């Protein structure tokens, strides 16, 4: 059958669907659904980690290999620092920029090192918005409860309380820097409703929230003249031989040389893992989302939490082929867009949490109610034209200009036709264990943003990540800057790496991959 | 079983969806065969190019992958984002190296008159000669030339709205005959709009005070003492 015939089914059933409301699943049904269809429950994809702080814990094979991997740094690397800083921030996304700006503001000498260009990150792609409980009928407490529910009650309560309570203050910081959040008629920040939230709580900059925030933060980092090391990938941390972190080794991606930075405190803000393509999933993540920070912290002895759970965003593009894996904004569902199977039926309340919606889509496809493309992919429809039927012509262009453009490039008009979607690997729910100031159990090693874990439980709620980045980036930056004032630079050793290598040998682990990965190996090599 | 039946039935099988054929493209002057319809970025990988500078978000948001391209028989060289543009037969393209534009530095909150200060920070901005090259270079279809004029005339609100789509790819910069970096002027104007000319969000300030005044303390005390079952019920019941 051709594409048009399939799409016609969606057009024909629209009016009928508009009259339906789908109930959300009961907690028991949610659980059954997720256990049966969510990729987190595919036994085959998992194995125990063989050694290190999380020895015996299960995670996906791709991550286990990365954590057990071999450092590219030779044991006899000369350890003279090329540069020194009070606070070394690794990663140029939202968490890294927030940390660097706050540490710099406190008077610390900061270096911001990043693998690609400053701001080339996952943060720049966030479209849906940032959750902050500011509406009159909303409260931080309700935000707390919604997030807990979304995270299956596995969230770290302390971290979560800090995040929701500092949300409004951090929103003010961004407003004061000139971030242009959408406004209500009365000049207040407009809030929109997001999946899994009981109240409208999403602050947005049309569908360019991350881009707008990152444009401003990058501009400010440059205004403050914070020294940058771009195209420099952290490949190993440095320790003082007594378990505290004292800096990092980078590889300059232009000339492959090692660069050593000595620092009193290090903040890892290296983002997520999408480019590991866990379980073969396509991903919405940026080029550098290879989980480097997890591997670095792990080798240093920092324990990880909840690394057996990942977020597969319900709406990854399936067609056209050029867009595979890319995110289709959740805003469409927030605004009432339906998910529709091949027969033209809805099958899940579109505003349920991501894990539930993704599981439902996988169920539809596994039971043969998905639409398949000739390249072997499968998906269900997201009824975008419905938005204009409900809100009038021009609504998509007004509220979702980025998405209109995303499809227009390949000749697809989302105002006229629905789009095919399937879950895409989106977010690492867990990460390095941190306290409320972003510090790990390894002294003077801080982690902020997606690389950290615990806050989101087993499923992150939409819009909570941008808030997480800003709040914990700030707290890590401030704490690290304070710490640096009252201490001396420690010595630089690779003692932790020697120990890690000894552990690997002891456990008979060989054939290790080189870790961190730095960039995915997409370049085709001659066969 | 139903599944097998659907397997053939639910397949979109028309030709343009399949795209099995190979096309000829020229990358930085060299001819290669690549599958039709893949992105320029994937064509680079496919042909063995290692991309470090020139790839970022891979989703059309970061502007790292600015590229020049030309299609068969068309003399016009166009611009695009390599991660978000499909190849076609006879296309030639190259990634664009970074351009050393000057960014002014400023402390926005301390500026007294940002609309006037623009002329000190970016003295070249009012020298625009209306050539429209910047607008033609913009892969995001922003009317860049118009934006520069709006900034010069102090309509920062319009600038902020027009440049919300700007991915900072910098393609509008090297083409400018007046040495203006329109995207940097726009970032300045947009931020100034936010800091100086946008209403203060009172509801937000009120919430910050409420939190500082401990208005939620009682709720917290109650909630943080709850067992998991109680939390489950509490979170299931909020409206
Ligand atoms: C498409 C998309 C849409 C999203 N939408 C939303 C949304 O609407 N709302 C929301 O709240 N969240 C959203 N998220 C999630 C959120 O954007 C991310 O979780 C968040 O941006 C992560 O921020 P970060 O600062 O931790 O990491 P990133 O922003 O990914 O930054 C990591 C940085 O570290 C650098 N880096 C990586 N490894 C190294 C290394 N070894 N050495 C040096 N530097 C390194 C990277 O190059 C990058 O600059 C979205 C995510 C994606 C992918
Ligand atoms: S305005 Fe300039 S920097 Fe911004 S998207 Fe257009 S060409 Fe790129
Ligand atoms: S390229 Fe420069 S001179 Fe030409 S219209 Fe744009 S800003 Fe003006
Ligand atoms: S890689 Fe970010 S826009 Fe293309």
Short mmCIF file of N, CA and C in Angstrom, two decimals, chain B residues 4-86:
data_model
loop_
_atom_site.label_atom_id
_atom_site.label_comp_id
_atom_site.label_asym_id
_atom_site.label_seq_id
_atom_site.Cartn_x
_atom_site.Cartn_y
_atom_site.Cartn_z
N UNK B 4 1.67 -12.08 10.61
CA UNK B 4 2.25 -12.35 9.29
C UNK B 4 1.46 -11.61 8.21
N UNK B 5 0.18 -11.64 8.41
CA UNK B 5 -0.70 -10.99 7.46
C UNK B 5 -0.39 -9.48 7.40
N UNK B 6 -0.28 -8.90 8.58
CA UNK B 6 0.02 -7.47 8.64
C UNK B 6 1.39 -7.16 8.07
N UNK B 7 2.30 -8.11 8.24
CA UNK B 7 3.66 -7.87 7.80
C UNK B 7 3.74 -7.41 6.36
N UNK B 8 2.93 -7.98 5.51
CA UNK B 8 2.97 -7.53 4.13
C UNK B 8 1.99 -6.39 3.92
N UNK B 9 0.94 -6.42 4.66
CA UNK B 9 -0.10 -5.44 4.43
C UNK B 9 0.27 -4.03 4.89
N UNK B 10 1.00 -3.95 6.00
CA UNK B 10 1.25 -2.64 6.58
C UNK B 10 2.52 -1.98 6.10
N UNK B 11 3.02 -2.41 4.97
CA UNK B 11 4.29 -1.87 4.50
C UNK B 11 4.07 -0.75 3.47
N UNK B 12 4.74 0.39 3.75
CA UNK B 12 4.72 1.45 2.76
C UNK B 12 5.74 1.03 1.70
N UNK B 13 5.29 0.76 0.49
CA UNK B 13 6.22 0.14 -0.45
C UNK B 13 6.43 0.93 -1.73
N UNK B 14 5.99 2.19 -1.75
CA UNK B 14 6.20 2.86 -3.03
C UNK B 14 7.65 3.27 -3.22
N UNK B 15 7.99 3.50 -4.47
CA UNK B 15 9.38 3.70 -4.90
C UNK B 15 10.14 4.76 -4.10
N UNK B 16 9.54 5.96 -3.98
CA UNK B 16 10.32 7.04 -3.36
C UNK B 16 10.59 6.78 -1.89
N UNK B 17 9.87 5.85 -1.29
CA UNK B 17 10.13 5.52 0.10
C UNK B 17 11.29 4.53 0.20
N UNK B 18 11.37 3.68 -0.77
CA UNK B 18 12.43 2.66 -0.78
C UNK B 18 13.82 3.26 -1.00
N UNK B 19 13.90 4.15 -1.95
CA UNK B 19 15.17 4.80 -2.28
C UNK B 19 16.37 3.85 -2.29
N UNK B 20 16.35 2.86 -3.14
CA UNK B 20 17.47 1.92 -3.10
C UNK B 20 18.66 2.38 -3.92
N UNK B 21 18.50 3.41 -4.74
CA UNK B 21 19.54 3.63 -5.74
C UNK B 21 20.70 4.49 -5.24
N UNK B 22 21.82 4.36 -5.96
CA UNK B 22 23.02 5.12 -5.62
C UNK B 22 23.08 6.37 -6.50
N UNK B 23 23.64 7.42 -5.96
CA UNK B 23 23.80 8.63 -6.76
C UNK B 23 25.27 9.07 -6.71
N UNK B 24 25.61 9.94 -7.65
CA UNK B 24 26.97 10.46 -7.70
C UNK B 24 27.00 11.85 -7.09
N UNK B 25 27.89 12.06 -6.14
CA UNK B 25 28.04 13.40 -5.56
C UNK B 25 29.52 13.76 -5.56
N UNK B 26 29.78 15.05 -5.41
CA UNK B 26 31.16 15.50 -5.35
C UNK B 26 31.37 16.12 -3.97
N UNK B 27 32.30 15.56 -3.22
CA UNK B 27 32.56 16.08 -1.88
C UNK B 27 33.92 16.76 -1.87
N UNK B 28 33.94 18.04 -1.60
CA UNK B 28 35.18 18.81 -1.61
C UNK B 28 36.01 18.51 -2.87
N UNK B 29 35.31 18.40 -3.98
CA UNK B 29 36.02 18.26 -5.24
C UNK B 29 36.26 16.85 -5.73
N UNK B 30 35.89 15.86 -4.92
CA UNK B 30 36.15 14.47 -5.33
C UNK B 30 34.82 13.75 -5.54
N UNK B 31 34.77 12.89 -6.56
CA UNK B 31 33.51 12.21 -6.89
C UNK B 31 33.33 10.92 -6.09
N UNK B 32 32.13 10.72 -5.59
CA UNK B 32 31.82 9.51 -4.82
C UNK B 32 30.42 9.02 -5.17
N UNK B 33 30.21 7.73 -4.91
CA UNK B 33 28.88 7.14 -5.03
C UNK B 33 28.30 6.97 -3.62
N UNK B 34 27.11 7.44 -3.42
CA UNK B 34 26.47 7.28 -2.10
C UNK B 34 24.99 6.94 -2.30
N UNK B 35 24.36 6.32 -1.30
CA UNK B 35 22.94 6.02 -1.44
C UNK B 35 22.14 7.31 -1.55
N UNK B 36 21.19 7.31 -2.43
CA UNK B 36 20.36 8.49 -2.66
C UNK B 36 19.60 8.86 -1.38
N UNK B 37 19.48 10.15 -1.14
CA UNK B 37 18.60 10.61 -0.07
C UNK B 37 19.18 10.61 1.33
N UNK B 38 20.40 10.09 1.51
CA UNK B 38 20.98 10.17 2.86
C UNK B 38 21.41 11.62 3.10
N UNK B 39 21.67 11.96 4.35
CA UNK B 39 22.07 13.34 4.62
C UNK B 39 23.51 13.56 4.15
N UNK B 40 23.85 14.82 3.97
CA UNK B 40 25.22 15.15 3.59
C UNK B 40 26.20 14.60 4.63
N UNK B 41 25.81 14.68 5.90
CA UNK B 41 26.68 14.19 6.97
C UNK B 41 26.92 12.70 6.81
N UNK B 42 25.83 11.96 6.57
CA UNK B 42 25.99 10.51 6.40
C UNK B 42 26.80 10.20 5.15
N UNK B 43 26.68 11.04 4.15
CA UNK B 43 27.47 10.83 2.93
C UNK B 43 28.96 11.00 3.25
N UNK B 44 29.28 11.91 4.14
CA UNK B 44 30.68 12.08 4.53
C UNK B 44 31.19 10.82 5.22
N UNK B 45 30.41 10.33 6.15
CA UNK B 45 30.82 9.10 6.85
C UNK B 45 30.90 7.93 5.87
N UNK B 46 29.91 7.87 5.01
CA UNK B 46 29.82 6.76 4.06
C UNK B 46 31.06 6.69 3.18
N UNK B 47 31.60 7.86 2.86
CA UNK B 47 32.75 7.91 1.96
C UNK B 47 34.07 7.95 2.71
N UNK B 48 34.01 7.61 4.01
CA UNK B 48 35.25 7.45 4.76
C UNK B 48 35.82 8.70 5.39
N UNK B 49 35.06 9.78 5.39
CA UNK B 49 35.55 11.00 6.02
C UNK B 49 35.34 10.93 7.53
N UNK B 50 36.37 11.28 8.27
CA UNK B 50 36.22 11.36 9.71
C UNK B 50 35.80 12.79 10.03
N UNK B 51 34.65 12.95 10.64
CA UNK B 51 34.17 14.31 10.90
C UNK B 51 34.33 14.63 12.38
N UNK B 52 35.14 15.63 12.69
CA UNK B 52 35.25 16.08 14.08
C UNK B 52 34.72 17.50 14.16
N UNK B 53 35.43 18.42 13.54
CA UNK B 53 34.85 19.75 13.40
C UNK B 53 33.79 19.62 12.31
N UNK B 54 32.62 20.16 12.54
CA UNK B 54 31.61 20.06 11.50
C UNK B 54 30.44 19.17 11.87
N UNK B 55 30.48 18.56 13.05
CA UNK B 55 29.32 17.80 13.50
C UNK B 55 29.07 18.13 14.96
N UNK B 56 27.84 18.30 15.31
CA UNK B 56 27.50 18.63 16.69
C UNK B 56 26.27 17.87 17.14
N UNK B 57 25.13 18.54 17.00
CA UNK B 57 23.90 17.93 17.52
C UNK B 57 23.36 16.85 16.60
N UNK B 58 23.68 16.91 15.33
CA UNK B 58 23.14 16.01 14.31
C UNK B 58 21.63 16.10 14.18
N UNK B 59 21.06 17.19 14.67
CA UNK B 59 19.61 17.31 14.62
C UNK B 59 19.13 18.67 14.11
N UNK B 60 20.04 19.46 13.55
CA UNK B 60 19.60 20.73 12.98
C UNK B 60 19.45 21.87 13.98
N UNK B 61 20.14 21.78 15.12
CA UNK B 61 19.99 22.81 16.14
C UNK B 61 21.25 23.58 16.49
N UNK B 62 22.43 23.00 16.23
CA UNK B 62 23.63 23.63 16.79
C UNK B 62 24.42 24.43 15.77
N UNK B 63 24.17 24.21 14.49
CA UNK B 63 24.85 24.99 13.46
C UNK B 63 26.30 24.61 13.24
N UNK B 64 26.74 23.47 13.76
CA UNK B 64 28.15 23.08 13.58
C UNK B 64 28.44 22.63 12.16
N UNK B 65 27.39 22.22 11.44
CA UNK B 65 27.61 21.50 10.18
C UNK B 65 27.32 22.35 8.94
N UNK B 66 27.55 23.65 9.05
CA UNK B 66 27.31 24.54 7.93
C UNK B 66 28.01 24.02 6.67
N UNK B 67 27.29 24.04 5.56
CA UNK B 67 27.87 23.52 4.32
C UNK B 67 27.45 24.37 3.11
N UNK B 68 28.30 24.37 2.10
CA UNK B 68 27.95 24.94 0.79
C UNK B 68 27.62 23.79 -0.14
N UNK B 69 26.62 23.96 -0.97
CA UNK B 69 26.35 22.92 -1.96
C UNK B 69 25.79 23.53 -3.24
N UNK B 70 25.88 22.74 -4.28
CA UNK B 70 25.36 23.16 -5.57
C UNK B 70 24.71 21.94 -6.20
N UNK B 71 23.57 22.14 -6.82
CA UNK B 71 22.93 21.00 -7.48
C UNK B 71 23.28 21.03 -8.97
N UNK B 72 23.08 19.87 -9.59
CA UNK B 72 23.42 19.67 -10.99
C UNK B 72 22.94 20.82 -11.88
N UNK B 73 23.75 21.28 -12.76
CA UNK B 73 23.39 22.29 -13.76
C UNK B 73 23.01 23.66 -13.20
N UNK B 74 22.99 23.81 -11.88
CA UNK B 74 22.59 25.10 -11.32
C UNK B 74 23.87 25.84 -10.91
N UNK B 75 24.08 27.05 -11.44
CA UNK B 75 25.31 27.74 -11.06
C UNK B 75 25.28 28.25 -9.62
N UNK B 76 24.10 28.30 -9.03
CA UNK B 76 24.00 28.94 -7.71
C UNK B 76 24.52 28.04 -6.60
N UNK B 77 25.46 28.58 -5.81
CA UNK B 77 25.93 27.84 -4.63
C UNK B 77 25.03 28.22 -3.46
N UNK B 78 24.48 27.21 -2.82
CA UNK B 78 23.56 27.46 -1.70
C UNK B 78 24.18 26.99 -0.40
N UNK B 79 23.52 27.30 0.69
CA UNK B 79 24.01 26.87 1.99
C UNK B 79 23.01 25.93 2.63
N UNK B 80 23.50 25.11 3.55
CA UNK B 80 22.58 24.22 4.27
C UNK B 80 23.26 23.70 5.53
N UNK B 81 22.50 22.97 6.33
CA UNK B 81 23.05 22.24 7.46
C UNK B 81 23.25 20.80 6.99
N UNK B 82 24.49 20.33 7.04
CA UNK B 82 24.81 19.03 6.46
C UNK B 82 24.10 17.88 7.16
N UNK B 83 23.74 18.05 8.43
CA UNK B 83 23.07 16.95 9.14
C UNK B 83 21.60 16.89 8.79
N UNK B 84 21.09 17.91 8.13
CA UNK B 84 19.65 17.98 7.90
C UNK B 84 19.30 18.23 6.44
N UNK B 85 20.17 17.82 5.55
CA UNK B 85 19.89 18.01 4.13
C UNK B 85 20.23 16.72 3.39
N UNK B 86 19.39 16.37 2.45
CA UNK B 86 19.58 15.11 1.72
C UNK B 86 20.42 15.32 0.47
#
